[in-house]
Coordinates of C-alpha atoms and ligand atoms in Angstrom, one line a residue:
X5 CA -37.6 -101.4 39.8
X6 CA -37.9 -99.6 36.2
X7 CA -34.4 -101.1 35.8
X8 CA -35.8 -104.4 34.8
X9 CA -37.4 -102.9 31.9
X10 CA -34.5 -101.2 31.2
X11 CA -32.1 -104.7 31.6
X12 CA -34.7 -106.4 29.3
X13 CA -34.4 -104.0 26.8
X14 CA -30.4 -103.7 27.0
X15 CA -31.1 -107.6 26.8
X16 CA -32.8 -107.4 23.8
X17 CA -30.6 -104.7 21.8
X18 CA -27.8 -107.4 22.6
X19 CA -29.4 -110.2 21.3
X20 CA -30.0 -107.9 18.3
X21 CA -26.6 -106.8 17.7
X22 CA -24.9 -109.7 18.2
X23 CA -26.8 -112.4 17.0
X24 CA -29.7 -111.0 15.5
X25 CA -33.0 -111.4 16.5
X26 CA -33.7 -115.3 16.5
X27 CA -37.1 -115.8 14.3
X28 CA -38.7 -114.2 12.1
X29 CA -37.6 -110.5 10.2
X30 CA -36.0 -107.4 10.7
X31 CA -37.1 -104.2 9.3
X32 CA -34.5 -101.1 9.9
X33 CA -36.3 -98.4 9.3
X34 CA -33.1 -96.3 9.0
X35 CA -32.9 -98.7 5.8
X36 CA -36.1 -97.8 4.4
X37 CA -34.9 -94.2 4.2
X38 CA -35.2 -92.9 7.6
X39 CA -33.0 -90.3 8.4
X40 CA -32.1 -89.1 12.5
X41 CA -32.0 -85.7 11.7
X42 CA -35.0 -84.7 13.4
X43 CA -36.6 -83.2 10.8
X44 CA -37.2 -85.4 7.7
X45 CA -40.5 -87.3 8.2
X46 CA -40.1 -91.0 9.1
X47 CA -43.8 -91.7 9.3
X48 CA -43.2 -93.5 5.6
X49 CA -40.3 -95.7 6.2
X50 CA -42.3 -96.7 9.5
X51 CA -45.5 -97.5 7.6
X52 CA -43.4 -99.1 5.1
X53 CA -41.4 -101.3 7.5
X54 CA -44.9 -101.9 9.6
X55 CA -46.4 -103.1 5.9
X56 CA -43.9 -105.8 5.6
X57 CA -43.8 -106.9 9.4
X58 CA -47.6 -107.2 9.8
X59 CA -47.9 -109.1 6.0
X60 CA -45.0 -111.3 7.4
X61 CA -46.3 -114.5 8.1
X62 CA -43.8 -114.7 10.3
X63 CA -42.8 -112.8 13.8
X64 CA -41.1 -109.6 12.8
X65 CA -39.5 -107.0 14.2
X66 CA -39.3 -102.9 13.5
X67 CA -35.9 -102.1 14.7
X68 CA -35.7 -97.8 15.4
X69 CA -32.1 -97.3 15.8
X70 CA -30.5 -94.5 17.9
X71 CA -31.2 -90.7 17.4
X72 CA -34.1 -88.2 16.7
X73 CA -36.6 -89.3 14.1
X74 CA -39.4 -86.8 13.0
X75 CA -42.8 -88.8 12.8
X76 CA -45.6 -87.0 11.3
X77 CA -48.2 -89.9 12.5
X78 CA -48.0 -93.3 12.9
X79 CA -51.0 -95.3 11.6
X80 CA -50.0 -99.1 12.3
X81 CA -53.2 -101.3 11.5
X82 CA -53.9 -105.0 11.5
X83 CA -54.9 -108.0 11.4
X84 CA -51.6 -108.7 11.0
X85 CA -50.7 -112.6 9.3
X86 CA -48.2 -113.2 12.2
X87 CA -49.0 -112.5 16.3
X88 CA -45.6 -112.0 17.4
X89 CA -44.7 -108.2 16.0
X90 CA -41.6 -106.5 17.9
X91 CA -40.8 -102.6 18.1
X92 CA -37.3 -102.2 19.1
X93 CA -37.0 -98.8 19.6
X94 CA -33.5 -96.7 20.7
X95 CA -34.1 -93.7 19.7
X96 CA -36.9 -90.9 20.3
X97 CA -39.6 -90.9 17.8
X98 CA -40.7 -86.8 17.4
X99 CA -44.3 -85.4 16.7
X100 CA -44.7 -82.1 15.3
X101 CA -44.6 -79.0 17.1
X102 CA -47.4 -77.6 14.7
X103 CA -50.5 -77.7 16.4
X104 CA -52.3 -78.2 13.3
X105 CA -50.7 -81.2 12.5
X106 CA -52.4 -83.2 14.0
X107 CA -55.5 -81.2 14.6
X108 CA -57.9 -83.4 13.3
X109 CA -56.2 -86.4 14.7
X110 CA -57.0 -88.7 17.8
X111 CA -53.7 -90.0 17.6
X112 CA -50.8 -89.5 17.3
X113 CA -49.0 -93.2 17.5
X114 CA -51.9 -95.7 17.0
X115 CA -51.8 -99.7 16.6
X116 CA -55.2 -100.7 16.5
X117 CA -56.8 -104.4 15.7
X118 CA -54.0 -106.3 16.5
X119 CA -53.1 -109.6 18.2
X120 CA -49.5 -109.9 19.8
X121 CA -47.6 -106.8 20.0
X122 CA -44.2 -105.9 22.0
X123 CA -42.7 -102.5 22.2
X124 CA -39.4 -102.2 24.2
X125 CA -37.6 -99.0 24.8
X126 CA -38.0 -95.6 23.2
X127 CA -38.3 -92.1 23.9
X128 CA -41.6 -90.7 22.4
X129 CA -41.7 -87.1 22.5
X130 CA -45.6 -85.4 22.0
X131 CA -43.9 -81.7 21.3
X132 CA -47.1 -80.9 23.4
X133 CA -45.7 -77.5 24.8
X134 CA -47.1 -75.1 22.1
X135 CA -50.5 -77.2 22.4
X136 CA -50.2 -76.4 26.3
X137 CA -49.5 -72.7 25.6
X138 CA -52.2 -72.2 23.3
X139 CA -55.0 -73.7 26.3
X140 CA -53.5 -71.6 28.9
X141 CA -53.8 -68.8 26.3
X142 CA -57.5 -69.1 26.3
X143 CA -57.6 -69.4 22.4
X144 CA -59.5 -71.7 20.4
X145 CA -57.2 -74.9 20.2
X146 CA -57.4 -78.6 18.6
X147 CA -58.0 -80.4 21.3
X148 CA -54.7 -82.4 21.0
X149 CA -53.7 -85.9 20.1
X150 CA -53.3 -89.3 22.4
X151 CA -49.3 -89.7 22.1
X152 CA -49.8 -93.5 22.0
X153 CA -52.5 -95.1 21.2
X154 CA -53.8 -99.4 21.9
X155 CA -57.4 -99.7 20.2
X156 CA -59.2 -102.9 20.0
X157 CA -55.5 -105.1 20.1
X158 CA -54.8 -108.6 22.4
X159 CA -51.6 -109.5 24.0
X160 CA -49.6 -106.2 23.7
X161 CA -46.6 -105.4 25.6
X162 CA -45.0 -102.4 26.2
X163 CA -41.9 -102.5 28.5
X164 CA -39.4 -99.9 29.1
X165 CA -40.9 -97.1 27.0
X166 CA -40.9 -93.2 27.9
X167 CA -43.5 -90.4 27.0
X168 CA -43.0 -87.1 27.5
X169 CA -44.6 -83.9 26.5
X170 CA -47.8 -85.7 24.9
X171 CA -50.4 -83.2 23.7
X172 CA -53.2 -84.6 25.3
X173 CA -53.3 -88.4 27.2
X174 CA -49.8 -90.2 27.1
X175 CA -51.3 -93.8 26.6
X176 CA -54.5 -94.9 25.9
X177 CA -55.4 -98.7 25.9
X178 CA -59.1 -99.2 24.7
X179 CA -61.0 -101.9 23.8
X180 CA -57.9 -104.0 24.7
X181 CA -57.5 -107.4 26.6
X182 CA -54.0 -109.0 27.9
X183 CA -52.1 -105.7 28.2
X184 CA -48.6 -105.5 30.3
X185 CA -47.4 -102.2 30.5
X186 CA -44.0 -102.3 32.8
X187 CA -40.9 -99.7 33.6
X188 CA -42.9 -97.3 31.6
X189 CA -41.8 -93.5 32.6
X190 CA -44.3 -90.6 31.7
X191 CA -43.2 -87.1 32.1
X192 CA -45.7 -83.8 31.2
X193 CA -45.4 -80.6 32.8
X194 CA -47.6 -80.3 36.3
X195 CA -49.7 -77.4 34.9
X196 CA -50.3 -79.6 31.1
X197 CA -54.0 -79.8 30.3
X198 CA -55.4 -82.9 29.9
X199 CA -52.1 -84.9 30.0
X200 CA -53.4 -88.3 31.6
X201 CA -50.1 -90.3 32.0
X202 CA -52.2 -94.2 31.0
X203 CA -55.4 -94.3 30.3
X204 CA -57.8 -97.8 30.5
X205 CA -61.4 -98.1 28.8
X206 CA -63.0 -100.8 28.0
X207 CA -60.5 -103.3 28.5
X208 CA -59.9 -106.8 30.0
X209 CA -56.5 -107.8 31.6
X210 CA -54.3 -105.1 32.1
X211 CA -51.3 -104.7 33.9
X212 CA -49.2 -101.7 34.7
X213 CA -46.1 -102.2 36.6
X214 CA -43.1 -100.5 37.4
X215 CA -43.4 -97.1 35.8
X216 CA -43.2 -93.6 37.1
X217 CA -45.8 -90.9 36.0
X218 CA -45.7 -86.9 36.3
X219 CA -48.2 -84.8 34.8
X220 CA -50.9 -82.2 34.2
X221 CA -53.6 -84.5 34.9
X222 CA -54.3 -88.4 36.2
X223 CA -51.4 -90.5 36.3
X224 CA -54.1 -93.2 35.3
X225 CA -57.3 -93.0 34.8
X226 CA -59.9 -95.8 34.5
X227 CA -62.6 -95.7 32.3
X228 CA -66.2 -97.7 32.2
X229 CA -66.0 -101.0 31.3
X230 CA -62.3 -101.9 32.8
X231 CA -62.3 -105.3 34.4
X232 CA -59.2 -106.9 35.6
X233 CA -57.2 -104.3 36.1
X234 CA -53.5 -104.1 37.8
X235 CA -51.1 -101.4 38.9
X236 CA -47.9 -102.5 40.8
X237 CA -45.5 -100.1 41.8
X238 CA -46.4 -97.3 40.5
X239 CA -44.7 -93.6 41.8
X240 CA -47.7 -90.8 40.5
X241 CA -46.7 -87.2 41.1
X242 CA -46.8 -84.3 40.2
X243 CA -50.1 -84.8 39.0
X244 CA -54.1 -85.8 39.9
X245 CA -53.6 -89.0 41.6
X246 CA -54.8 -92.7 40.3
X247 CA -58.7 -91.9 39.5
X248 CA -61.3 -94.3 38.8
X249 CA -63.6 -92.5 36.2
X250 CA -65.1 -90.0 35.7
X251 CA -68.0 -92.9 35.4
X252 CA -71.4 -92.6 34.9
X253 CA -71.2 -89.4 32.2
X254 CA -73.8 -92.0 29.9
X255 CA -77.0 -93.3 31.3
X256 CA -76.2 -96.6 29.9
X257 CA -72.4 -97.8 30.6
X258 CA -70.1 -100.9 31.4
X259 CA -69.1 -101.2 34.9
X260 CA -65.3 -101.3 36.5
X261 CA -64.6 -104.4 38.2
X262 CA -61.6 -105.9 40.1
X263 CA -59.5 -102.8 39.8
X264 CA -56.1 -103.6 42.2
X265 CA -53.3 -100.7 43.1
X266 CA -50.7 -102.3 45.5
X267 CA -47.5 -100.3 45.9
X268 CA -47.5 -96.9 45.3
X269 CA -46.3 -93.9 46.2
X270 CA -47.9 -90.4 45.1
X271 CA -45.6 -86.9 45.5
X272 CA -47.7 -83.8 46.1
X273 CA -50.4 -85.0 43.9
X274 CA -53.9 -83.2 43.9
X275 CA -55.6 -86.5 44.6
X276 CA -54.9 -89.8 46.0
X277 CA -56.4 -92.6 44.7
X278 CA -60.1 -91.7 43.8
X279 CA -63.2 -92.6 42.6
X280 CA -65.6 -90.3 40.7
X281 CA -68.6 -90.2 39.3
X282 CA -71.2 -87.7 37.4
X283 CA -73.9 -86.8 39.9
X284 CA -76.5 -87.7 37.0
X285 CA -78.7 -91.3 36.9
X286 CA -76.6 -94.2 35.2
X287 CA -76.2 -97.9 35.3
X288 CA -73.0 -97.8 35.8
X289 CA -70.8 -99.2 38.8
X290 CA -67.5 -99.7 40.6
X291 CA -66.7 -103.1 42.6
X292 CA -63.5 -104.9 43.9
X293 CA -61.7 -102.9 44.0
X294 CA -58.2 -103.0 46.2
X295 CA -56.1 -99.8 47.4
X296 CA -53.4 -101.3 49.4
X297 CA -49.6 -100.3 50.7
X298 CA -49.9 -96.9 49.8
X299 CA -47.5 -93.9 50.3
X300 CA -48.7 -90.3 50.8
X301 CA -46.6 -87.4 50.8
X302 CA -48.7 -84.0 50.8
X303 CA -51.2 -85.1 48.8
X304 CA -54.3 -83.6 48.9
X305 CA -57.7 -85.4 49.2
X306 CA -55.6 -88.7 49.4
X307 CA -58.7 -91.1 50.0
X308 CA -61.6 -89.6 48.3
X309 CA -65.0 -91.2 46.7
X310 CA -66.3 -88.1 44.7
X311 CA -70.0 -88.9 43.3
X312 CA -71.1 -85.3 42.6
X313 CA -68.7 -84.5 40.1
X314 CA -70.5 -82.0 38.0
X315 CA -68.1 -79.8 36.1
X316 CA -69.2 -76.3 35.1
X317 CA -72.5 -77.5 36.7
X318 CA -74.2 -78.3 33.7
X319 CA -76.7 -81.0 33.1
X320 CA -76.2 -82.5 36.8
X321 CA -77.4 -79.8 39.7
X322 CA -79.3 -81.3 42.0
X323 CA -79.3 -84.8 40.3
X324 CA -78.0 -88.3 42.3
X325 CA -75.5 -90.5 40.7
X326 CA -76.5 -93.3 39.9
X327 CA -73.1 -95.4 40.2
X328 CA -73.3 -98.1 42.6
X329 CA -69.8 -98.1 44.5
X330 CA -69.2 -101.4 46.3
X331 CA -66.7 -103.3 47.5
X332 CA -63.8 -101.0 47.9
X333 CA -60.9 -101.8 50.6
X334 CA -58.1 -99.1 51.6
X335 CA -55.3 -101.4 53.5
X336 CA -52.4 -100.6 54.7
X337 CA -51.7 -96.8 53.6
X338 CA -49.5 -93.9 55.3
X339 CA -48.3 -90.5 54.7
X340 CA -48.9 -86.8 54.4
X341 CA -52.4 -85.5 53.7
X342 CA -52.0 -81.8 52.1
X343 CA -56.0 -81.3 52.9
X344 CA -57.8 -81.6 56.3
X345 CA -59.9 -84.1 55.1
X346 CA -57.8 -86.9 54.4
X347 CA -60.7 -89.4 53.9
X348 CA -64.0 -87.9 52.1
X349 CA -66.5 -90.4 51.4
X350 CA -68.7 -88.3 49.3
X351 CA -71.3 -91.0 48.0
X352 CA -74.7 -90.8 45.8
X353 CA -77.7 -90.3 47.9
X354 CA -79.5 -92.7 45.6
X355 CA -77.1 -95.5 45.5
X356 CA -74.9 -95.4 48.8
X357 CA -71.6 -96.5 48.8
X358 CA -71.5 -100.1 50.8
X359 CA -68.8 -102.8 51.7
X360 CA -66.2 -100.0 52.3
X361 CA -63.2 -101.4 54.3
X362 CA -60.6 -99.4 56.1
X363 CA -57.7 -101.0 57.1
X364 CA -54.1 -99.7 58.8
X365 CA -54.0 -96.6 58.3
X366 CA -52.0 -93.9 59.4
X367 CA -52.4 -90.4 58.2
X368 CA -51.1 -86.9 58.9
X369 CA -52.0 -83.3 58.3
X370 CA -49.8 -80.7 59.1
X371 CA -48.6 -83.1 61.9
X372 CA -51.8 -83.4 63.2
X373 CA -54.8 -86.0 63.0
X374 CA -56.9 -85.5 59.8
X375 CA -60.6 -85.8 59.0
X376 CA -62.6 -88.2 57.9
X377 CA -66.1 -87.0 55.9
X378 CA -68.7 -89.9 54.9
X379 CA -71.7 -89.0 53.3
X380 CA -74.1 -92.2 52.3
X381 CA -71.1 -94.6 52.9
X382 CA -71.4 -97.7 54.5
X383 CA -68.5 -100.5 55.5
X384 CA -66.3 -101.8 58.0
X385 CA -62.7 -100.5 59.6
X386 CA -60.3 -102.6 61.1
X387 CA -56.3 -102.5 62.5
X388 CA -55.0 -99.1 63.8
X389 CA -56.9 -96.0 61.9
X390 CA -55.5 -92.5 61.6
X391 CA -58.5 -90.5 61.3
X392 CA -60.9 -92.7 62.7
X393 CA -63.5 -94.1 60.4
X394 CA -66.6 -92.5 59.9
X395 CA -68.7 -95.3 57.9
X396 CA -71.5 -96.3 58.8
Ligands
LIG26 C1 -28.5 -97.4 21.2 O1 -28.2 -96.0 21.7 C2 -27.0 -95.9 22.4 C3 -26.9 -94.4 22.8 O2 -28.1 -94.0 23.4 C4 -25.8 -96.3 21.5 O3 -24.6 -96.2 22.3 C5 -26.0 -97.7 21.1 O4 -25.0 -98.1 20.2 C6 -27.4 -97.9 20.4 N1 -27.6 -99.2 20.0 C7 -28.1 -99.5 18.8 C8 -28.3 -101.0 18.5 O5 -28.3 -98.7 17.9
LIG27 C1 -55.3 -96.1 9.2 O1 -55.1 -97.2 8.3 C2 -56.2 -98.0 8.0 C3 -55.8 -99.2 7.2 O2 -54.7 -99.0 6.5 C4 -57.3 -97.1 7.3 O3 -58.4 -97.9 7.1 C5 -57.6 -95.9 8.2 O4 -58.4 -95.0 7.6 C6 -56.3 -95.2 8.6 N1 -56.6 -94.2 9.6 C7 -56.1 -93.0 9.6 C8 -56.6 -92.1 10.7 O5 -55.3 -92.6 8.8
LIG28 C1 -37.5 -94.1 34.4 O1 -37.1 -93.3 35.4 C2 -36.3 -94.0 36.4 C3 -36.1 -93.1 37.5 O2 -35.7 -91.8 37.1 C4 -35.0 -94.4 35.7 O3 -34.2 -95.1 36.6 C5 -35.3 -95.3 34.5 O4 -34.2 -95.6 33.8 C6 -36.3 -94.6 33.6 N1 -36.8 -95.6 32.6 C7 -37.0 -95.3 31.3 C8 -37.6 -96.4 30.5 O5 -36.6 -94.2 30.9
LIG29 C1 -48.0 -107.6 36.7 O1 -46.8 -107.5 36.1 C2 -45.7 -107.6 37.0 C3 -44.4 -107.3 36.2 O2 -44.3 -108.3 35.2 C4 -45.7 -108.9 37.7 O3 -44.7 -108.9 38.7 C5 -47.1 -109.1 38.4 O4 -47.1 -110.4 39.0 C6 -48.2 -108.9 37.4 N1 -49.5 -109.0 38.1 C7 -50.4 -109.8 37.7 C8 -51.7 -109.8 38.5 O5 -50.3 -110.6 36.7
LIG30 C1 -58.8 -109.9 39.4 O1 -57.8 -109.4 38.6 C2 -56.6 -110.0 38.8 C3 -55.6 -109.3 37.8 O2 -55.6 -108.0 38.0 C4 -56.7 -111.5 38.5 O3 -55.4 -112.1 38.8 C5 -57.7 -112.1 39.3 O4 -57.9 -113.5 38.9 C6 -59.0 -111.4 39.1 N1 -60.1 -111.9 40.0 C7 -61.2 -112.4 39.5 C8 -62.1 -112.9 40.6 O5 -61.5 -112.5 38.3
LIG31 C1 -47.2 -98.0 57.3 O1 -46.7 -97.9 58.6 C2 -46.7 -99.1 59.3 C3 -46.4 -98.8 60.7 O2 -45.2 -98.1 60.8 C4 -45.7 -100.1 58.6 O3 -45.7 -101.3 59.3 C5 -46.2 -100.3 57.2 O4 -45.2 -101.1 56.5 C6 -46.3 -99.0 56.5 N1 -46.8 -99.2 55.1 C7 -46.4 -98.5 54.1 C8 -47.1 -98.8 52.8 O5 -45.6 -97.6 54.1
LIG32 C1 -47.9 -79.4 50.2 O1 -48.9 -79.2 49.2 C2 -49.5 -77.9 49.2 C3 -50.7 -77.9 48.3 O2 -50.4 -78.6 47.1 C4 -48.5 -76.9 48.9 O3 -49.0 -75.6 48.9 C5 -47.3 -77.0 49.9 O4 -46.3 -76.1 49.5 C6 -46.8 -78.4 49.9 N1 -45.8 -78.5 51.0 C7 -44.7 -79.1 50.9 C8 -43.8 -79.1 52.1 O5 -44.3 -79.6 49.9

């Protein structure tokens, strides 16, 4: 499936090199004194050539041609006068290996108030390793940069990129609506800290598709206020699984709502798809949301509701979450479970979970029939079940 990103890119670069691109501009940032050594810092000819496509009244396009360009940080702000911006990229775009250079840095690649926004193709490369090495060292570290970074944009599109060795998340999209991400490969070491392949807070109308994620952390992660939200055929391992939250860390916080995975398979992952919250008081909630035609192979805790998440047990022992979790169907969903307990509903005292549906599913451990855990969870099962359901 990535391949259609791939074909729409190859699509595109033809278009390019043979005709041009039809409207609008084309800034070459090789011709505004780029160079592909790896080495000399592009991050001017970039902000240059992003200058003159977001003043262009008309659509533009950033063409990144073939070969390694060094990019200290990318800082690409708008309103732009035009909603029809293209980054062509063929090449890899390089971070620092430094760790202080972008210490004091979110990002490391950020667009932010924008309104129509395409990226297609490109290798961007986070240099996260000596960042990684430092954490595992137990040293006093930056805490790393996002590797790309969607902040309060509309109508973005980003088809066919790859990430790989980010320092901290690989994609954040925040305060974002109309997003399609599609044959999208992320790529982190298993044992990276903090890694998150695509991160989505705050945001309206995403959709990932097509895109295979390994990493340290979450292949996607789901933050409060996330409405809307679509994942298509989506492979996750190695990695933490597909994780809704952590929510309910504030008091006061924006729900998730109508959050879809269909078509997915997970390798070895250390979670499933989940749900989690802070066992702490909060208004915040989960509901609609759809897990369906799923593909386990030893993953552990593949169906898992976790609502006393309470790292380092600090300002949570002994509290109730107060995340209402509603309205959550599993369908269809088979494989390998790497724990005994395959299913753990593990839901707030306080605020049970209710209108859980289990649906066809058949699950293995060790080639044996798994368990199922509820605690406070309430719902319905139908079709063949494998454990049995334990809702109440
Ligand atoms: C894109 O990169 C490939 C090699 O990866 C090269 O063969 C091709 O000519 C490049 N295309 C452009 C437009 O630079
Ligand atoms: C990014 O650019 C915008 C506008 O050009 C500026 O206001 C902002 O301070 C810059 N941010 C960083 C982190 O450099
Ligand atoms: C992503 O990975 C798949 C499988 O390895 C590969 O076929 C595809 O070309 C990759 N896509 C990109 C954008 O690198
Ligand atoms: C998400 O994007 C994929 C790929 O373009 C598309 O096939 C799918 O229909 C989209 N889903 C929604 C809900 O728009
Ligand atoms: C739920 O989100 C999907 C896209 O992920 C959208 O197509 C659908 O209309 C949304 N449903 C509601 C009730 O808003
Ligand atoms: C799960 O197994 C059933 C029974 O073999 C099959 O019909 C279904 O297509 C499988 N679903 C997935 C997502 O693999
Ligand atoms: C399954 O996962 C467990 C725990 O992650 C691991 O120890 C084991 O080696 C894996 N087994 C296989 C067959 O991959």
């Amino acid at each position: 499936m990535p391949l259609v990103g791939n074909l729409h890119l190859l699509f595109l670069l033809f278009l390019f090199l043979n005709h041009g691109l039809a409207a609008g501009s084309t800034f070459n940032i090789v011709s505004l004194g780029a160079k592909a050594d790896g080495m000399t810092d592009a991050s001017p000819a970039f902000q240059e050539a992003w200058a003159n496509a977001c003043g262009s009244s008309e659509p533009a396009t950033i063409y990144v041609p073939n070969g390694a360009f060094y990019v200290h940080s990318g800082n690409f702000t708008g309103p732009c006068k035009n909603n029809a911006i293209t980054i062509l990229i063929n090449g890899t775009l390089m971070a620092s290996s430094n760790i202080q250079v972008l210490a004091q840095s979110q990002a490391w690649i950020a667009f932010r108030h924008i309104n129509g926004l395409s990226i297609y193709g490109g290798v961007i490369d986070g240099q996260g390793m000596g960042l990684w090495n430092c954490k595992h060292s137990g040293q006093s570290c930056p805490d790393g940069a996002t590797s790309l970074e969607i902040f309060d944009s509309q109508n973005v599109n980003v088809n066919g990129l790859s990430s790989v060795n980010s320092q901290m998340f690989n994609i954040v999209v925040y305060g974002c609506q109309n997003v399609q991400i599609q044959g999208v490969n992320v790529s982190s070491a298993s044992d990276s800290p903090n890694t998150d392949g695509i991160h989505v807070q705050q945001s309206l109308n995403v959709n990932i598709s097509n895109s295979n994620i390994g990493t340290g952390d979450d292949c996607i992660s789901i933050g409060p206020g996330t409405t809307n939200l679509w994942m298509e055929n989506i492979n996750c391992g190695p990695g933490h699984g597909i994780s809704i939250g952590s929510l309910g860390k504030q008091a006061e916080e924006a729900g998730v709502q109508n959050v879809t995975v269909t078509t997915a398979t997970f390798r070895g992952t250390q979670n499933g798809v989940r749900i989690k919250s802070w066992g702490r008081p909060s208004d915040g909630f989960a509901t609609k949301i759809l897990f369906q035609h799923i593909l386990f192979y030893n993953v552990s805790n593949p169906i898992f509701i976790d609502q006393n998440y309470c790292p380092h047990q600090q300002s949570c022992p002994g509290q109730a979450s107060g995340v209402k979790i509603s309205d959550v169907t599993y369908q269809d969903i088979n494989g390998t479970s790497a724990t005994e307990v395959a299913i753990n509903f593990d839901c707030s005292p306080s605020n049970p979970c209710t209108g859980i549906h289990l649906e066809d599913i058949n699950l293995n451990y060790n080639d044996q029939i798994p368990q199922a855990s509820c605690e406070n969870a309430q719902g319905t099962a139908s079709g063949p079940l494998q454990p049995r359901s334990c809702l109440a």
